[in-house]
Coordinates of N, CA and C and ligand atoms in Angstrom, one line a residue:
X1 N 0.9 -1.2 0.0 CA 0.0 0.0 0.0 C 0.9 1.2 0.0
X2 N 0.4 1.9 -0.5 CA 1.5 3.1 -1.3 C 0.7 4.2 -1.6
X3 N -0.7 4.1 -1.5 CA -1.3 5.3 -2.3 C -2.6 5.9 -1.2
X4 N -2.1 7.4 -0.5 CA -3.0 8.0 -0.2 C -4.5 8.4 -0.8
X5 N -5.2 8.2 -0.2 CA -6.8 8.9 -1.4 C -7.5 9.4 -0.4
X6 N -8.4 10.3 -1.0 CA -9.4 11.1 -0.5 C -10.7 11.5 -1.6
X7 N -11.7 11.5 -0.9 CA -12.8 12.2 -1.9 C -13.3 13.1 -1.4
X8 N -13.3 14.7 -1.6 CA -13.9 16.2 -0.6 C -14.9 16.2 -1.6
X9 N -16.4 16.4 -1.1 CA -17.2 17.7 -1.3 C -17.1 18.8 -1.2
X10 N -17.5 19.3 -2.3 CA -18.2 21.0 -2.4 C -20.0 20.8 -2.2
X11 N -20.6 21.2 -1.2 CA -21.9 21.5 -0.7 C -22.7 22.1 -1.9
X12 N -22.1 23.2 -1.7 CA -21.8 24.7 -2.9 C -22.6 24.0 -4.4
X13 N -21.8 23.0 -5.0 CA -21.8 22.9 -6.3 C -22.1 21.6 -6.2
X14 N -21.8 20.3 -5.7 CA -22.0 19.4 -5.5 C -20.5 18.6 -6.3
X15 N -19.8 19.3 -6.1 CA -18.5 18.8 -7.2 C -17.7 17.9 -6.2
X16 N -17.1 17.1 -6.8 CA -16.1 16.0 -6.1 C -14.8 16.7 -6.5
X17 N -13.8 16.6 -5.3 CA -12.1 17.1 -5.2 C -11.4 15.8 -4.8
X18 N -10.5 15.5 -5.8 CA -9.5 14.5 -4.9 C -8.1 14.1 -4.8
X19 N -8.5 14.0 -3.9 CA -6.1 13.8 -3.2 C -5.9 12.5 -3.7
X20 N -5.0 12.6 -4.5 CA -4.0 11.4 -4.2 C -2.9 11.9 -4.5
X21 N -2.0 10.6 -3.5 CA -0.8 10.9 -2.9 C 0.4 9.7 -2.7
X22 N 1.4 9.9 -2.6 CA 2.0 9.0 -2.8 C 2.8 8.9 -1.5
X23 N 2.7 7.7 -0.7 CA 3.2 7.7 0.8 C 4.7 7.7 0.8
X24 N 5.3 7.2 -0.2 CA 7.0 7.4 0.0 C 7.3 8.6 -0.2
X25 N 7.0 9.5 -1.5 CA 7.8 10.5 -1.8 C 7.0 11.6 -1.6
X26 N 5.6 11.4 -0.7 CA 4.8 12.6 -0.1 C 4.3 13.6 -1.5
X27 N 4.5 13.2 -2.6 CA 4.3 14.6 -3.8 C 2.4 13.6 -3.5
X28 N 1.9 14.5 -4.3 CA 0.6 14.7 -3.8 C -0.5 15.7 -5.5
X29 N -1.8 15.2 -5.9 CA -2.4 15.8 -6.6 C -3.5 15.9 -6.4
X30 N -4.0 17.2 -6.6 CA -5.5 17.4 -6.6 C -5.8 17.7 -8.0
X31 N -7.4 16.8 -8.0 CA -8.3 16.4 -9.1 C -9.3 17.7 -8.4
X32 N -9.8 18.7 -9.9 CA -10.8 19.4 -9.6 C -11.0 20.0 -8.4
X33 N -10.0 21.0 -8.0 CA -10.5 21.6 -7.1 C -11.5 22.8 -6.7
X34 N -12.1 23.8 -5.9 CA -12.7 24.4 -5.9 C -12.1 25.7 -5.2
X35 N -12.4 26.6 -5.7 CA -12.4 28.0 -5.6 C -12.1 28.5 -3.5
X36 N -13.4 27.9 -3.5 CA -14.2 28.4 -2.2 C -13.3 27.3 -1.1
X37 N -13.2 26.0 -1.4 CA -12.4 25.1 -0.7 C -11.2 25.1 -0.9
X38 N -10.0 26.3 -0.9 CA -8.7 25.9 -1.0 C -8.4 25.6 0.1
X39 N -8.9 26.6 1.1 CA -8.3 26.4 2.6 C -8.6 25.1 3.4
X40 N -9.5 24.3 2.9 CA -10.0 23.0 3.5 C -8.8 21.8 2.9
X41 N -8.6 22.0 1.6 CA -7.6 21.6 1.1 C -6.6 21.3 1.2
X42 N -5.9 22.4 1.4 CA -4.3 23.1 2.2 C -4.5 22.5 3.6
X43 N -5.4 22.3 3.8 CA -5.3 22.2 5.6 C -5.0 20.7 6.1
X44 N -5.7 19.8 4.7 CA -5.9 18.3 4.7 C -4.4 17.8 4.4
X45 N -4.1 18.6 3.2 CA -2.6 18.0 2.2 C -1.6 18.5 3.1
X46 N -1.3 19.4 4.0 CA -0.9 19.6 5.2 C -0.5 18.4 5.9
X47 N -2.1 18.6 7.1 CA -1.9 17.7 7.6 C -1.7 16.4 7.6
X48 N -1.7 15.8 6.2 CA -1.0 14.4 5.8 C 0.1 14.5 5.7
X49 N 0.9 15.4 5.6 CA 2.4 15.4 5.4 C 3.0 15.6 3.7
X50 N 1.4 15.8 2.9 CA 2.0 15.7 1.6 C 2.5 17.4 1.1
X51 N 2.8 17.3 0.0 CA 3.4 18.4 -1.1 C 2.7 18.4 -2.7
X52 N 1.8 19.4 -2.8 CA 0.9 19.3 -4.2 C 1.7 19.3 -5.1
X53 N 2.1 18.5 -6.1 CA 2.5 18.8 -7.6 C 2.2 19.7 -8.9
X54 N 0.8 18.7 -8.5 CA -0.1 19.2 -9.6 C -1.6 19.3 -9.4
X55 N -1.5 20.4 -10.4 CA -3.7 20.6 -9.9 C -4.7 20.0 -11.4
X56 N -5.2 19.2 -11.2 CA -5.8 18.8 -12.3 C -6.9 18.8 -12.4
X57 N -7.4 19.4 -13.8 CA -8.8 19.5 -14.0 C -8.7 18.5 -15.1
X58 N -10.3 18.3 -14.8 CA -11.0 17.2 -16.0 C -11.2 18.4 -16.9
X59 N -11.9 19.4 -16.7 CA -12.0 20.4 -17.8 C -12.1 22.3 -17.3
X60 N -12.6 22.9 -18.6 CA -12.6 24.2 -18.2 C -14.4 24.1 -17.3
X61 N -14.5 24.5 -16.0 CA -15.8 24.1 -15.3 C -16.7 25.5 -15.5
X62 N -18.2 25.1 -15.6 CA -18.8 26.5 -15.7 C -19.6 26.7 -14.6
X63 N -19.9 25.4 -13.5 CA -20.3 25.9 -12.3 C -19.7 26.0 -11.0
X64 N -18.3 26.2 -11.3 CA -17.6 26.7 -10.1 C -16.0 27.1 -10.9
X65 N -15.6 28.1 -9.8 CA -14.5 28.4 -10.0 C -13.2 27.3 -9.3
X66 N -12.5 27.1 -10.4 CA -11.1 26.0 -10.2 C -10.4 26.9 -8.6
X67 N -10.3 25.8 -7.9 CA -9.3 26.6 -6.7 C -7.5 26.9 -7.0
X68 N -7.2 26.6 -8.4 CA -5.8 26.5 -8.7 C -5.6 28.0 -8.2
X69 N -5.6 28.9 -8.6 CA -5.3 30.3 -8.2 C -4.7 30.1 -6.7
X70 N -5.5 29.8 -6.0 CA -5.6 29.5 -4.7 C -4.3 28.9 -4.1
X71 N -4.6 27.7 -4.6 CA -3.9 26.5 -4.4 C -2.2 26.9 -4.3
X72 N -2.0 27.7 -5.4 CA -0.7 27.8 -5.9 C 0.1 28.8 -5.4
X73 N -1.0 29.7 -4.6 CA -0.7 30.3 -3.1 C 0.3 29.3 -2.2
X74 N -0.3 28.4 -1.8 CA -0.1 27.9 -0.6 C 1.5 26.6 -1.4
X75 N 0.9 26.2 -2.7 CA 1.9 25.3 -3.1 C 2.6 25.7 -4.8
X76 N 3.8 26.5 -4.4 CA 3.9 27.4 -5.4 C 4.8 26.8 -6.6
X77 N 4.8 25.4 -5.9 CA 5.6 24.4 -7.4 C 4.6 23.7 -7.6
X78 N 3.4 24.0 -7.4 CA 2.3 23.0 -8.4 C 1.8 23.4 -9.6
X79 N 1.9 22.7 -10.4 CA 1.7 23.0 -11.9 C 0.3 22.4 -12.3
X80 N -0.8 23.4 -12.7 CA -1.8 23.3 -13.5 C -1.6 22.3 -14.4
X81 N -2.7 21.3 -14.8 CA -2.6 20.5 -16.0 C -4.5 20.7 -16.1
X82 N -4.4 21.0 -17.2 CA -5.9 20.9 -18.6 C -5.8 20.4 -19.5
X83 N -6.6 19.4 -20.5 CA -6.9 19.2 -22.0 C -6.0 20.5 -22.6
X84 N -5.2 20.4 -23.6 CA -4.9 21.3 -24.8 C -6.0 21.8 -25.3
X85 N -7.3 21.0 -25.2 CA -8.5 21.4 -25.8 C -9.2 22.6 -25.2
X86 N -8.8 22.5 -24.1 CA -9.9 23.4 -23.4 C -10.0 24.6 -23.1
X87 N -8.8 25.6 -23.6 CA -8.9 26.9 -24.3 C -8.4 27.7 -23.1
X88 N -8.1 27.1 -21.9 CA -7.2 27.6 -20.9 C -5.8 27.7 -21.3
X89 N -5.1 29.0 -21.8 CA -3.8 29.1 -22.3 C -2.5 29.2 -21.3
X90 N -3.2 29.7 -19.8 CA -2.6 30.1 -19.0 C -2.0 28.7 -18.1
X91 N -2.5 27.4 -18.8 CA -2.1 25.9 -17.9 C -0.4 25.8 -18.1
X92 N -0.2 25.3 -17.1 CA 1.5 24.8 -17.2 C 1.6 23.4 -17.8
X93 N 0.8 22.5 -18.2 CA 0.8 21.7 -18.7 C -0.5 21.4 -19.4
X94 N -0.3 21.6 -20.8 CA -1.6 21.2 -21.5 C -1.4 19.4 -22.0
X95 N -2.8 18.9 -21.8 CA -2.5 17.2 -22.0 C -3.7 16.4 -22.6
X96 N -2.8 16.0 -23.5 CA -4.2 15.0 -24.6 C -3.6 13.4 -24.5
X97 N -4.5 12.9 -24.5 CA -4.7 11.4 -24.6 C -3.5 10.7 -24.8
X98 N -3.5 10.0 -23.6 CA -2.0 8.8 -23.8 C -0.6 9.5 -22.8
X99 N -1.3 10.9 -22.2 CA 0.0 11.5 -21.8 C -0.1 10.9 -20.3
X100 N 0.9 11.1 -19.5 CA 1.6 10.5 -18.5 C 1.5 11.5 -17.0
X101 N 1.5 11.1 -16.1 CA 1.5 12.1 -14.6 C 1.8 11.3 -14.0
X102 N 3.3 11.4 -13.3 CA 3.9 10.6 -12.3 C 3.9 11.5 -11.1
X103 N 3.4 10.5 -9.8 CA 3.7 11.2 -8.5 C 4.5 9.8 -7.8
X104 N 5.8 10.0 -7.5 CA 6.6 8.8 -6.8 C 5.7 7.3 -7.6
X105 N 5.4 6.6 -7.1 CA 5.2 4.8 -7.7 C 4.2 5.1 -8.8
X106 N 2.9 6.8 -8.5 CA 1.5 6.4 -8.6 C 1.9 7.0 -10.4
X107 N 1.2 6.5 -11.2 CA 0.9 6.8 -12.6 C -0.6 7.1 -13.0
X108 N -0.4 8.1 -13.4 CA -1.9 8.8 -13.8 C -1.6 9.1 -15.4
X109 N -2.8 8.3 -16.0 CA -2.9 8.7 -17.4 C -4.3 9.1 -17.9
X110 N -3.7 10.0 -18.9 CA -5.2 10.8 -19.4 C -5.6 10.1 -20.6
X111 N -6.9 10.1 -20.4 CA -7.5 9.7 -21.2 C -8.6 10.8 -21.9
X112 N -8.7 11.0 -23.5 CA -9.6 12.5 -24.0 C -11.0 12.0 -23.9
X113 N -11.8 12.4 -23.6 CA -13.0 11.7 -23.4 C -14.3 13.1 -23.4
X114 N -14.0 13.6 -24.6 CA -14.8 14.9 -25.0 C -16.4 14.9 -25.5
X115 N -17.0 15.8 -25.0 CA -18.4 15.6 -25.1 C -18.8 16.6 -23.9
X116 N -18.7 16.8 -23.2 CA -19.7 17.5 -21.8 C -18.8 18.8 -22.6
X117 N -17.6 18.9 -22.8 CA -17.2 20.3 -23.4 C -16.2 19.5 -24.1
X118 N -15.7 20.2 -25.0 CA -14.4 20.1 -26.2 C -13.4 19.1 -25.5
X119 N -12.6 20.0 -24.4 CA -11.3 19.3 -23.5 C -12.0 18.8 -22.9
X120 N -12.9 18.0 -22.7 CA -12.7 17.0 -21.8 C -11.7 15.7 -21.3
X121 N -11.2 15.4 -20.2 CA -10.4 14.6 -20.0 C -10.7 13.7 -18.9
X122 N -10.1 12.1 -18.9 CA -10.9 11.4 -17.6 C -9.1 11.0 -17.4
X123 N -8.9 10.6 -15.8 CA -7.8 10.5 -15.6 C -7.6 8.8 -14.8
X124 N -6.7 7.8 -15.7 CA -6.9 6.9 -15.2 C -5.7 6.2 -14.3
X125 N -6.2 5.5 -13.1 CA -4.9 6.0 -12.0 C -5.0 4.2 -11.5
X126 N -4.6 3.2 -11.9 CA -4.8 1.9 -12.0 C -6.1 1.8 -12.1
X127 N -6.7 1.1 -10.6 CA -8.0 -0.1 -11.0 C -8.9 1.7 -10.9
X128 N -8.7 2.8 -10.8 CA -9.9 3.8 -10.7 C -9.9 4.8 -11.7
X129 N -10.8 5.2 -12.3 CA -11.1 6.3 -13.1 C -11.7 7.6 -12.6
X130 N -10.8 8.4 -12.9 CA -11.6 10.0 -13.0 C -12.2 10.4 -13.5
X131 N -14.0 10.4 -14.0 CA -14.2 10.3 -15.2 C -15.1 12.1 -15.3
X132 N -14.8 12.9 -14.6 CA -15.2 14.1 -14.7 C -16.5 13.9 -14.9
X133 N -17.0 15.1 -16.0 CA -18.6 15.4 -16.2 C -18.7 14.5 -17.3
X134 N -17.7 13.4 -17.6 CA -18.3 12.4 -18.8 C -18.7 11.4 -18.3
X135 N -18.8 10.8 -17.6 CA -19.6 9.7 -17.0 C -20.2 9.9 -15.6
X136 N -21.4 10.1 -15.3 CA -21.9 10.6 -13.8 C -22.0 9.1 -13.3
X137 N -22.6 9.0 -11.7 CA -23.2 7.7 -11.3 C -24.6 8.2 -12.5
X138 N -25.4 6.8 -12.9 CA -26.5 6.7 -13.2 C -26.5 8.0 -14.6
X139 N -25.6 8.9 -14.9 CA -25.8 9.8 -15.5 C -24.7 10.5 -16.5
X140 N -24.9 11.5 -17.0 CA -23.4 11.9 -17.9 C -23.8 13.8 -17.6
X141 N -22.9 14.3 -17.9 CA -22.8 15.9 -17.7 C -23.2 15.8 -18.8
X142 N -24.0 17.3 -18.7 CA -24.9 17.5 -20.0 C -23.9 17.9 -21.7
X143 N -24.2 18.4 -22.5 CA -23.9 18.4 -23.7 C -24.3 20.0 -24.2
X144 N -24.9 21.1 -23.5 CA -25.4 22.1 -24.1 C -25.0 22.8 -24.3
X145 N -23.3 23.4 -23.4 CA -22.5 24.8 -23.5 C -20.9 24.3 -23.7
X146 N -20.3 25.5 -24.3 CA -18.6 24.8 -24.2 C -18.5 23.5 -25.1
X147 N -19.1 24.0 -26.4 CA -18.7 23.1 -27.6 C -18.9 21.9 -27.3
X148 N -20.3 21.6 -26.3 CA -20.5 20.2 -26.2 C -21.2 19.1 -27.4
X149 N -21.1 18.0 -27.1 CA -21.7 17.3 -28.3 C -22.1 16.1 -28.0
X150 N -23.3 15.7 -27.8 CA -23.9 14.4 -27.1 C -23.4 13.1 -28.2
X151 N -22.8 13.5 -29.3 CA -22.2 12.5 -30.3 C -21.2 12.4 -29.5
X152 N -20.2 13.2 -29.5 CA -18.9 13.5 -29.3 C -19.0 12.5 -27.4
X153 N -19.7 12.8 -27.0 CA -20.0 12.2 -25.2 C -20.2 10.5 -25.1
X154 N -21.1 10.0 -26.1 CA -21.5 8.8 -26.3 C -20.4 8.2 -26.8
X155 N -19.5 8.3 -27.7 CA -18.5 7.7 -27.8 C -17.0 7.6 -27.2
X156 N -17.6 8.8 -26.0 CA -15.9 9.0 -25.1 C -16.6 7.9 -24.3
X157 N -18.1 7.7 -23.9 CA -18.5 6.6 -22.7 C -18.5 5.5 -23.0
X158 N -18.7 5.2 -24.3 CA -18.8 4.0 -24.7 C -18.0 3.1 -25.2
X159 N -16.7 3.8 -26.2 CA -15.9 3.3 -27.0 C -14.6 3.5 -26.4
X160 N -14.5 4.6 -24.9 CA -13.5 4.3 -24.5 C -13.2 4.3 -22.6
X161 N -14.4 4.8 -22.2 CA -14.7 4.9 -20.2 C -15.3 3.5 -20.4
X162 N -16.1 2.6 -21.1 CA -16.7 1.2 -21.1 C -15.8 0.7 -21.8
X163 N -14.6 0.6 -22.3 CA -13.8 -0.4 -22.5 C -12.8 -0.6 -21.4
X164 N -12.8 0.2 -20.4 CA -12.0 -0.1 -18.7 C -12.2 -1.2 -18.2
X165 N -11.8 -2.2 -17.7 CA -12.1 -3.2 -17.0 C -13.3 -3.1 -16.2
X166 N -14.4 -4.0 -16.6 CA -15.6 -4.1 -15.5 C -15.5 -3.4 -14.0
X167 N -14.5 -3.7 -13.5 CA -14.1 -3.8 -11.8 C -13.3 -2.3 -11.9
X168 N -13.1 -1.6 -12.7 CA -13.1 0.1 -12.3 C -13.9 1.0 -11.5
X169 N -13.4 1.4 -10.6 CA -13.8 2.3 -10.3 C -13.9 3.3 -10.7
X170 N -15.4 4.4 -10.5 CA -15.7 5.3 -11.6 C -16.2 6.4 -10.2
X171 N -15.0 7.6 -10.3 CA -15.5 8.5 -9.7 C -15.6 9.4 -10.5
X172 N -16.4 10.3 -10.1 CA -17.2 11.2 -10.9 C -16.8 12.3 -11.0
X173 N -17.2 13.6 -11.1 CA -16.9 15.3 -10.9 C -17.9 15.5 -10.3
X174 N -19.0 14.8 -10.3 CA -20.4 15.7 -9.6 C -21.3 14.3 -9.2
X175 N -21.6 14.7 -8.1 CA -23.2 13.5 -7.9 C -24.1 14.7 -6.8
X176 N -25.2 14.4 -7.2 CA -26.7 15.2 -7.0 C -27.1 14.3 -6.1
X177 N -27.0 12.9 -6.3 CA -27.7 12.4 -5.0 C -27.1 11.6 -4.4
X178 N -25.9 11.9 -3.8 CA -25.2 11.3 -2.5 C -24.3 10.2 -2.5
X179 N -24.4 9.9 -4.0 CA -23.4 8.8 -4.6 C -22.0 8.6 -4.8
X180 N -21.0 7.8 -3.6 CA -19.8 8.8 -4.0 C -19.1 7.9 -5.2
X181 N -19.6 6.8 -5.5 CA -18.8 6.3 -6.6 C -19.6 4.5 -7.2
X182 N -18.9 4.3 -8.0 CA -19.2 3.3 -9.2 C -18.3 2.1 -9.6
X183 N -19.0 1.1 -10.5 CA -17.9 0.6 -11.4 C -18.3 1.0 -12.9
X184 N -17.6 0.5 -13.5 CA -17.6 0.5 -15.0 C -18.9 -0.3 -15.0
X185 N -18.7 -1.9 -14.6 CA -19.7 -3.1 -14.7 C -20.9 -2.3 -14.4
X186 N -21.3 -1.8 -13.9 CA -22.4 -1.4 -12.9 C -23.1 -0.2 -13.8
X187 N -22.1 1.0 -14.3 CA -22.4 1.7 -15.6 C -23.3 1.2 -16.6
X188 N -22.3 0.4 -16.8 CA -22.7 -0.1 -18.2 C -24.2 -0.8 -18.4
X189 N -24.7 -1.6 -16.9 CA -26.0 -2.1 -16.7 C -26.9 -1.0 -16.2
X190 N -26.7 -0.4 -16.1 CA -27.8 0.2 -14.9 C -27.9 2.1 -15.2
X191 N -26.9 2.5 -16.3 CA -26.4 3.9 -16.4 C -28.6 4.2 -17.6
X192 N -28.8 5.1 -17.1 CA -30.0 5.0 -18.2 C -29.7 5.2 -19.3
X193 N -28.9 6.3 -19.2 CA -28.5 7.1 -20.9 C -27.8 6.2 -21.4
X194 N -27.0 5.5 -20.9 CA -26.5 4.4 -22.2 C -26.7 2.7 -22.0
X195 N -27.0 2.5 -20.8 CA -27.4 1.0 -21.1 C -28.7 0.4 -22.3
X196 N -28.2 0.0 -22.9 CA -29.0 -0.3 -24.2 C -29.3 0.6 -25.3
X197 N -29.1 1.6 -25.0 CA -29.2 3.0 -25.8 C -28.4 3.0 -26.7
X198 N -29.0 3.3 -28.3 CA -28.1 3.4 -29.1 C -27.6 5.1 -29.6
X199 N -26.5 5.6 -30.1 CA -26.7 7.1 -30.0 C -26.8 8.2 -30.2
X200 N -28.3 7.3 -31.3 CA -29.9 8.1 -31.2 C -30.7 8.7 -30.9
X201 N -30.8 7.5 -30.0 CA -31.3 7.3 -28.4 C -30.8 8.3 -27.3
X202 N -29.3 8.2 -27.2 CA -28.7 9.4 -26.2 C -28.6 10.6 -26.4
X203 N -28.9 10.8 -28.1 CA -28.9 12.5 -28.7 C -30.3 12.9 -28.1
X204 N -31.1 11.8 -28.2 CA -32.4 12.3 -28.0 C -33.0 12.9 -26.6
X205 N -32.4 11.6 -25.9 CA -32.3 12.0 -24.4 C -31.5 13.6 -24.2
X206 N -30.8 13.8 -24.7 CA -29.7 14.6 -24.3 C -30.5 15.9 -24.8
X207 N -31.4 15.8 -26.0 CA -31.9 17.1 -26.3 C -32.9 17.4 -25.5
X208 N -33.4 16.8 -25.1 CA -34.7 16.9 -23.9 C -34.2 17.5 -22.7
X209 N -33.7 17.5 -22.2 CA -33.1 17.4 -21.1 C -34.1 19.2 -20.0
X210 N -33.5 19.5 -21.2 CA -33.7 21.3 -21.1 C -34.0 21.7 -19.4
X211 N -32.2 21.7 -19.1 CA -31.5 22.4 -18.0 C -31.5 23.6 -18.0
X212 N -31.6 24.3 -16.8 CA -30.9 25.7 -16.4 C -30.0 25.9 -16.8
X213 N -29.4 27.2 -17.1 CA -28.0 27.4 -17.0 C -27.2 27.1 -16.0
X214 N -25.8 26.7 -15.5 CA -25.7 26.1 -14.3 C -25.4 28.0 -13.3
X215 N -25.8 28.4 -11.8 CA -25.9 29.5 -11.8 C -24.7 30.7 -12.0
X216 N -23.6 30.5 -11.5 CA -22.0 30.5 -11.8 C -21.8 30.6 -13.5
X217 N -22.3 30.5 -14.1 CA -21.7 30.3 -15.3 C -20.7 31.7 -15.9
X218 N -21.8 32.2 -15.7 CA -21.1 33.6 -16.2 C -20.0 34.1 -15.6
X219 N -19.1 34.0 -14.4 CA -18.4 34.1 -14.0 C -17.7 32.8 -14.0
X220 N -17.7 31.6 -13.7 CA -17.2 30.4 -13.9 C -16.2 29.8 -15.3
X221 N -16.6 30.3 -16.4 CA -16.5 30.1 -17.4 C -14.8 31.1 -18.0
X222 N -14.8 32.2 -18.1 CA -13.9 33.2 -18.2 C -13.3 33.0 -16.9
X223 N -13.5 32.8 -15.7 CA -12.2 32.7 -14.7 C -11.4 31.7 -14.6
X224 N -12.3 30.4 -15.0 CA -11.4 29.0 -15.3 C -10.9 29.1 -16.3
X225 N -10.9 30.1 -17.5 CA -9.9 30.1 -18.5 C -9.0 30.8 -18.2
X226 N -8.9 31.8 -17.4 CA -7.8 32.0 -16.9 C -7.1 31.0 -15.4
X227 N -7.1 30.1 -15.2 CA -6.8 29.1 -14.5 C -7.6 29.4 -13.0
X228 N -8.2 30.1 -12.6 CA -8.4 30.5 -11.6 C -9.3 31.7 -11.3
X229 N -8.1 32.8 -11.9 CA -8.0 33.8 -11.0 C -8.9 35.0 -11.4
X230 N -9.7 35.2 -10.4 CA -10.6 36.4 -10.2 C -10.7 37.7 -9.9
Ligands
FE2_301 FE1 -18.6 20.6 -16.0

């Protein structure tokens, strides 16, 4: 055993944040952070004894602001990583499919898995997946703003988050109802939007949907392209 983990809520937004960390060489990464939680953050990666590396987003977010700004306060050799896709110019490492993130033993690789927006990215870290706002429990991030495309979504979940080993674990970016995580197996049976759905079916679903705007957007959207900062 070698590998720290954590999964924080945001109340706020209902967004998933997560540490992992590497017990020998203490380097340490957060998945999706938040704006409003840096200091809950810093306080945790602290008191574990770790050192952030890197701050990683699944993508550019529109209902909350990324806590990197923040973050990089407190951990001033951590380096931003985004999709190349995702129109954040200000990232210290832009990353497309197949690319690599070492923290001491742990290996994190990205996988592009575009549809909820352009840059989408899921991050796969052995038996668990990151799979941002492209695969929810029971659900997927919508398709309506930020160059989404419920074509473009159906085949990041299908043809490449469902070709993961059954026995993955599938954590999310967001759950609404208290779910903190999944398998692939379990997806793939039970997910509505795509179990058995062909995608037809999912475009159709996907155009129905007819969501709010999420409320942050307008602020959310322009400050995560600038990595943060407000
Ligand atoms: Fe999102």
């Amino acid at each position: 055993k070698f590998m720290i983990f954590r999964q924080l809520f945001d109340y706020e937004t209902y967004t998933y944040t997560y540490l992992i960390g590497d017990e020998k060489t203490k380097e340490a990464v957060l998945i999706d952070s938040v704006y409003e939680q840096a200091e809950r953050d810093y306080k945790l990666v602290t008191e574990l004894g770790l050192d952030v590396k890197y701050l990683l987003e699944t993508h550019v977010h529109a209902d909350h602001i990324t806590g990197v700004s923040r973050l990089k306060e407190f951990f001033p050799e951590a380096k931003s990583v985004v999709s190349r896709f995702g129109g954040a110019d200000c990232t210290d490492k832009p990353v497309d499919e197949g690319d690599e993130i070492r923290i001491g033993e742990i290996s994190i690789k990205v996988l592009s898995t575009p549809g909820h927006t352009n840059g989408c990215v899921s991050y796969s870290v052995g038996s668990m997946v990151f799979s941002g706002d492209a695969l929810f429990i029971r659900g997927s991030g919508r398709t309506d703003f930020q160059q989404g495309s419920s074509e473009k979504l159906y085949d990041s979940v299908i043809n490449k988050l469902f070709k993961l080993p059954d026995e993955t674990i599938v954590y999310p970016g967001h759950d609404y109802k208290g779910m903190h995580y999944s398998t692939i197996g379990e997806e793939k049976k039970f997910n509505p939007r795509f179990a058995g759905k062909s995608k037809e079916e999912f475009i159709e679903i996907m155009n129905n949907l007819k969501l709010p705007n999420p409320k942050k957007i307008h602020e959310a959207v322009p400050a995560n392209l600038q990595c943060g900062k407000v």
